[in-house]
């Protein structure tokens, strides 16, 4: 990946009009500050259409992703949204397997693997989240991450020009502002990312290494963004809480 990727995961925090207002502000800022960064906004499903309509035919490095997708393209699946629908709207990315969905909606790695397969078929770039729930020893982490990664990527075949993003998001580090949760250190991140890369190489072979990018997510702020990118050996960041605060998010963009 030539550009650093900064992904904003807005979760279920904004109304469609608030999400559009934020997008407009980021768009104006990014226009004035062209950098080797791709900023990906991931609003909720309801906000996607308004945002993509606003960005249509504008030349910008702002791209859009969804926060989830279903594992079929069309059919009787009440309440679901498919990669096919997201692609037609103009989405480029889709987050799959976020820990909040694994926890609150009991999404299994098997289900996540089906979603990734459909996202790839629908020409979306999946951002696949993995991460331990609690701090673990190196050995335990290795076992946990390998199982979660291989389970989520089961049956995935990557064709030419397809790419996949792995976001390492330790669950214990997610949620800025809660003082009892410490963020992962850049040193810890380096260890985990090399473990994940080793696992990906074993799973897909070294010839596919260029098809993968790696992100870190978990309480990233404008103070820590630089270190995560430059010491953590990642290609970008997945930002939750701090992406809702304009000053903080622009601080992250400026810092990396
Ligand atoms: P956070 O969220 O930045 O608030 O920790 C990250 C995420 O959940 O993707």
CSV table of C-alpha atoms and ligand atoms in Angstrom, one decimal:
chain,number,residue,atom,x,y,z
A,1,UNK,CA,0.0,0.0,0.0
A,2,UNK,CA,1.6,3.3,-1.1
A,3,UNK,CA,-0.6,5.6,1.0
A,4,UNK,CA,-1.1,5.5,4.7
A,5,UNK,CA,-4.7,4.6,5.5
A,6,UNK,CA,-6.5,6.4,8.2
A,7,UNK,CA,-9.9,4.8,8.8
A,8,UNK,CA,-12.6,6.5,10.8
A,9,UNK,CA,-15.1,4.0,12.4
A,10,UNK,CA,-18.0,6.2,13.5
A,11,UNK,CA,-19.9,3.2,14.8
A,12,UNK,CA,-23.5,4.1,15.8
A,13,UNK,CA,-22.6,7.6,17.1
A,14,UNK,CA,-24.0,10.0,14.6
A,15,UNK,CA,-27.3,10.8,12.9
A,16,UNK,CA,-27.3,11.0,9.1
A,17,UNK,CA,-27.2,14.8,9.1
A,18,UNK,CA,-24.4,14.9,11.7
A,19,UNK,CA,-22.4,12.4,9.7
A,20,UNK,CA,-22.8,14.4,6.5
A,21,UNK,CA,-21.8,17.6,8.3
A,22,UNK,CA,-18.6,15.9,9.6
A,23,UNK,CA,-17.8,14.6,6.2
A,24,UNK,CA,-18.1,18.0,4.7
A,25,UNK,CA,-15.8,19.4,7.3
A,26,UNK,CA,-13.2,16.7,6.7
A,27,UNK,CA,-13.5,17.1,2.9
A,28,UNK,CA,-12.7,20.8,3.1
A,29,UNK,CA,-9.7,20.1,5.3
A,30,UNK,CA,-8.3,17.3,3.2
A,31,UNK,CA,-8.7,19.3,0.0
A,32,UNK,CA,-6.5,22.0,1.6
A,33,UNK,CA,-3.9,19.6,3.0
A,34,UNK,CA,-3.1,17.1,0.3
A,35,UNK,CA,-0.9,14.4,1.8
A,36,UNK,CA,0.1,10.8,1.1
A,37,UNK,CA,-2.8,9.7,3.1
A,38,UNK,CA,-6.1,8.1,2.2
A,39,UNK,CA,-8.8,8.9,4.7
A,40,UNK,CA,-11.6,6.3,4.8
A,41,UNK,CA,-14.8,7.3,6.6
A,42,UNK,CA,-17.0,4.5,7.8
A,43,UNK,CA,-20.4,5.9,8.8
A,44,UNK,CA,-23.5,3.8,9.6
A,45,UNK,CA,-25.6,2.3,6.8
A,46,UNK,CA,-28.2,5.1,6.9
A,47,UNK,CA,-25.6,7.9,6.4
A,48,UNK,CA,-23.8,6.3,3.5
A,49,UNK,CA,-26.1,7.5,0.7
A,50,UNK,CA,-26.1,11.1,1.7
A,51,UNK,CA,-22.3,11.1,2.1
A,52,UNK,CA,-21.6,9.3,-1.2
A,53,UNK,CA,-24.0,11.6,-3.0
A,54,UNK,CA,-22.1,14.6,-1.6
A,55,UNK,CA,-18.7,13.1,-2.6
A,56,UNK,CA,-19.9,12.1,-6.1
A,57,UNK,CA,-17.7,13.5,-8.9
A,58,UNK,CA,-15.5,15.4,-6.4
A,59,UNK,CA,-11.8,14.8,-6.7
A,60,UNK,CA,-10.7,13.8,-3.2
A,61,UNK,CA,-8.7,11.2,-1.4
A,62,UNK,CA,-11.6,10.7,1.0
A,63,UNK,CA,-13.1,7.2,0.4
A,64,UNK,CA,-16.0,5.5,2.1
A,65,UNK,CA,-16.4,2.2,3.8
A,66,UNK,CA,-19.3,0.4,5.5
A,67,UNK,CA,-19.2,-1.0,9.0
A,68,UNK,CA,-20.5,-4.4,8.1
A,69,UNK,CA,-22.1,-6.4,5.3
A,70,UNK,CA,-24.0,-9.6,4.8
A,71,UNK,CA,-22.7,-12.9,3.3
A,72,UNK,CA,-25.2,-13.0,0.4
A,73,UNK,CA,-25.8,-10.5,-2.4
A,74,UNK,CA,-29.5,-10.5,-2.7
A,75,UNK,CA,-32.5,-12.5,-1.3
A,76,UNK,CA,-34.9,-12.9,1.6
A,77,UNK,CA,-32.6,-11.6,4.4
A,78,UNK,CA,-34.6,-9.1,6.3
A,79,UNK,CA,-32.6,-6.2,7.7
A,80,UNK,CA,-29.3,-7.1,6.0
A,81,UNK,CA,-27.2,-5.1,3.6
A,82,UNK,CA,-25.1,-6.8,0.9
A,83,UNK,CA,-21.7,-6.0,-0.6
A,84,UNK,CA,-23.4,-5.6,-4.0
A,85,UNK,CA,-25.7,-2.9,-2.6
A,86,UNK,CA,-22.7,-1.1,-0.9
A,87,UNK,CA,-20.6,-1.2,-4.1
A,88,UNK,CA,-23.4,0.3,-6.2
A,89,UNK,CA,-23.7,3.1,-3.7
A,90,UNK,CA,-20.0,3.8,-4.1
A,91,UNK,CA,-18.3,2.2,-1.1
A,92,UNK,CA,-14.7,1.0,-1.4
A,93,UNK,CA,-14.1,-0.7,1.9
A,94,UNK,CA,-16.1,-2.7,4.4
A,95,UNK,CA,-15.2,-3.5,8.0
A,96,UNK,CA,-15.8,-7.1,8.8
A,97,UNK,CA,-15.5,-8.9,12.2
A,98,UNK,CA,-15.2,-5.9,14.5
A,99,UNK,CA,-15.0,-7.1,18.1
A,100,UNK,CA,-18.2,-5.2,18.9
A,101,UNK,CA,-20.1,-7.4,16.5
A,102,UNK,CA,-18.2,-10.6,17.6
A,103,UNK,CA,-19.2,-9.7,21.2
A,104,UNK,CA,-22.7,-8.2,21.0
A,105,UNK,CA,-24.0,-10.1,18.0
A,106,UNK,CA,-22.0,-13.3,18.6
A,107,UNK,CA,-20.5,-13.2,15.1
A,108,UNK,CA,-18.3,-16.3,14.7
A,109,UNK,CA,-15.2,-16.5,12.6
A,110,UNK,CA,-17.1,-18.8,10.3
A,111,UNK,CA,-19.7,-16.2,9.6
A,112,UNK,CA,-17.0,-13.5,9.2
A,113,UNK,CA,-15.2,-15.7,6.7
A,114,UNK,CA,-18.5,-15.9,4.6
A,115,UNK,CA,-18.9,-12.1,4.8
A,116,UNK,CA,-15.3,-11.6,3.6
A,117,UNK,CA,-15.8,-14.0,0.7
A,118,UNK,CA,-18.9,-12.1,-0.4
A,119,UNK,CA,-17.2,-8.7,0.1
A,120,UNK,CA,-14.3,-9.8,-2.2
A,121,UNK,CA,-16.8,-11.1,-4.8
A,122,UNK,CA,-18.5,-7.7,-4.6
A,123,UNK,CA,-15.2,-5.9,-5.3
A,124,UNK,CA,-15.0,-4.3,-1.8
A,125,UNK,CA,-11.8,-4.3,0.2
A,126,UNK,CA,-12.5,-6.0,3.5
A,127,UNK,CA,-11.0,-4.6,6.7
A,128,UNK,CA,-10.9,-7.7,8.9
A,129,UNK,CA,-10.6,-7.0,12.6
A,130,UNK,CA,-8.8,-9.4,15.0
A,131,UNK,CA,-7.6,-9.0,18.5
A,132,UNK,CA,-7.4,-10.6,22.0
A,133,UNK,CA,-10.1,-9.8,24.6
A,134,UNK,CA,-7.6,-9.6,27.5
A,135,UNK,CA,-3.9,-9.0,27.8
A,136,UNK,CA,-2.2,-12.4,27.2
A,137,UNK,CA,1.3,-13.8,27.3
A,138,UNK,CA,3.1,-13.9,24.0
A,139,UNK,CA,2.5,-17.6,23.6
A,140,UNK,CA,-1.3,-17.2,24.4
A,141,UNK,CA,-1.6,-14.3,22.0
A,142,UNK,CA,0.0,-16.3,19.3
A,143,UNK,CA,-2.4,-19.2,19.7
A,144,UNK,CA,-5.4,-16.8,20.0
A,145,UNK,CA,-4.6,-14.6,17.1
A,146,UNK,CA,-3.7,-17.5,14.8
A,147,UNK,CA,-7.0,-19.3,15.6
A,148,UNK,CA,-9.1,-16.1,15.1
A,149,UNK,CA,-7.2,-15.1,11.9
A,150,UNK,CA,-7.2,-18.6,10.3
A,151,UNK,CA,-10.9,-19.1,11.2
A,152,UNK,CA,-11.9,-15.7,9.8
A,153,UNK,CA,-9.9,-16.3,6.6
A,154,UNK,CA,-11.0,-19.9,6.1
A,155,UNK,CA,-11.8,-20.6,2.4
A,156,UNK,CA,-10.6,-17.2,1.4
A,157,UNK,CA,-8.9,-17.2,-2.0
A,158,UNK,CA,-7.4,-14.0,-3.1
A,159,UNK,CA,-7.4,-13.3,-6.9
A,160,UNK,CA,-5.2,-10.9,-8.8
A,161,UNK,CA,-5.8,-7.3,-7.9
A,162,UNK,CA,-7.8,-8.2,-4.8
A,163,UNK,CA,-6.6,-7.0,-1.5
A,164,UNK,CA,-7.3,-7.5,2.1
A,165,UNK,CA,-6.7,-5.4,5.2
A,166,UNK,CA,-6.1,-6.9,8.6
A,167,UNK,CA,-6.8,-4.5,11.5
A,168,UNK,CA,-5.2,-5.6,14.8
A,169,UNK,CA,-7.5,-4.3,17.5
A,170,UNK,CA,-6.9,-5.7,21.0
A,171,UNK,CA,-10.3,-5.4,22.6
A,172,UNK,CA,-8.8,-4.3,25.9
A,173,UNK,CA,-7.3,-1.3,24.2
A,174,UNK,CA,-10.5,-0.1,22.5
A,175,UNK,CA,-12.4,2.9,23.9
A,176,UNK,CA,-10.6,6.2,24.5
A,177,UNK,CA,-11.5,8.1,27.6
A,178,UNK,CA,-12.0,5.2,29.9
A,179,UNK,CA,-9.0,5.6,32.2
A,180,UNK,CA,-8.9,2.0,33.2
A,181,UNK,CA,-8.1,0.9,29.6
A,182,UNK,CA,-4.5,1.5,28.5
A,183,UNK,CA,-3.7,1.6,24.9
A,184,UNK,CA,-1.4,-1.0,23.3
A,185,UNK,CA,2.3,0.2,23.2
A,186,UNK,CA,4.0,0.6,19.8
A,187,UNK,CA,6.5,-2.1,21.0
A,188,UNK,CA,3.6,-4.6,21.7
A,189,UNK,CA,2.1,-3.6,18.4
A,190,UNK,CA,5.3,-4.5,16.5
A,191,UNK,CA,5.3,-7.9,18.1
A,192,UNK,CA,1.7,-8.6,17.4
A,193,UNK,CA,1.9,-7.4,13.8
A,194,UNK,CA,4.9,-9.5,13.0
A,195,UNK,CA,3.1,-12.5,14.5
A,196,UNK,CA,0.0,-11.7,12.3
A,197,UNK,CA,2.2,-11.2,9.2
A,198,UNK,CA,4.0,-14.5,9.9
A,199,UNK,CA,0.6,-16.2,10.1
A,200,UNK,CA,-0.6,-14.6,6.9
A,201,UNK,CA,2.5,-15.7,5.1
A,202,UNK,CA,2.0,-19.3,6.3
A,203,UNK,CA,-1.6,-19.2,5.2
A,204,UNK,CA,-1.3,-17.4,1.8
A,205,UNK,CA,2.4,-17.8,0.8
A,206,UNK,CA,4.9,-15.1,0.4
A,207,UNK,CA,3.9,-14.4,-3.3
A,208,UNK,CA,0.6,-12.8,-1.9
A,209,UNK,CA,2.3,-10.6,0.7
A,210,UNK,CA,1.7,-7.4,-1.4
A,211,UNK,CA,-2.0,-8.0,-1.3
A,212,UNK,CA,-2.2,-7.4,2.4
A,213,UNK,CA,-2.1,-4.2,4.5
A,214,UNK,CA,-2.1,-3.9,8.3
A,215,UNK,CA,-3.8,-1.4,10.5
A,216,UNK,CA,-3.8,-0.8,14.3
A,217,UNK,CA,-6.9,0.2,16.1
A,218,UNK,CA,-7.5,0.8,19.8
A,219,UNK,CA,-7.6,4.2,21.5
A,220,UNK,CA,-5.5,5.9,18.9
A,221,UNK,CA,-5.2,9.7,19.5
A,222,UNK,CA,-3.3,12.6,17.9
A,223,UNK,CA,-0.6,12.0,20.6
A,224,UNK,CA,0.0,8.3,19.8
A,225,UNK,CA,-0.7,8.2,16.0
A,226,UNK,CA,2.8,9.0,14.9
A,227,UNK,CA,4.4,6.3,17.1
A,228,UNK,CA,2.0,3.6,16.1
A,229,UNK,CA,2.6,4.3,12.4
A,230,UNK,CA,6.4,4.8,12.6
A,231,UNK,CA,7.3,2.2,15.3
A,232,UNK,CA,4.4,-0.2,15.0
A,233,UNK,CA,5.2,-1.5,11.5
A,234,UNK,CA,1.6,-0.9,10.3
A,235,UNK,CA,0.2,0.8,7.1
A,236,UNK,CA,-2.4,2.7,8.8
A,237,UNK,CA,-4.8,3.2,11.7
A,238,UNK,CA,-8.4,2.4,12.5
A,239,UNK,CA,-9.8,5.1,14.7
A,240,UNK,CA,-13.0,5.0,16.7
A,241,UNK,CA,-13.6,7.6,19.5
A,242,UNK,CA,-11.0,10.1,18.3
A,243,UNK,CA,-12.5,10.1,14.8
A,244,UNK,CA,-15.7,11.8,16.2
A,245,UNK,CA,-13.7,14.8,17.4
A,246,UNK,CA,-12.8,17.0,14.5
A,247,UNK,CA,-9.8,18.6,16.1
A,248,UNK,CA,-8.5,15.2,17.3
A,249,UNK,CA,-9.0,13.4,14.0
A,250,UNK,CA,-7.4,16.1,12.0
A,251,UNK,CA,-4.6,16.0,14.5
A,252,UNK,CA,-4.1,12.3,13.7
A,253,UNK,CA,-4.1,13.0,10.0
A,254,UNK,CA,-1.4,15.7,10.5
A,255,UNK,CA,0.7,13.6,12.9
A,256,UNK,CA,1.3,10.6,10.6
B,1,LIG,P1,-11.3,3.4,19.6
B,1,LIG,O1,-12.1,2.4,18.7
B,1,LIG,O2,-10.4,4.2,18.8
B,1,LIG,O3,-12.4,4.2,20.3
B,1,LIG,O4,-10.6,2.6,20.6
B,1,LIG,C1,-11.5,1.7,17.7
B,1,LIG,C2,-12.4,0.7,17.1
B,1,LIG,O5,-13.3,0.1,17.8
B,1,LIG,O6,-12.3,0.4,15.9
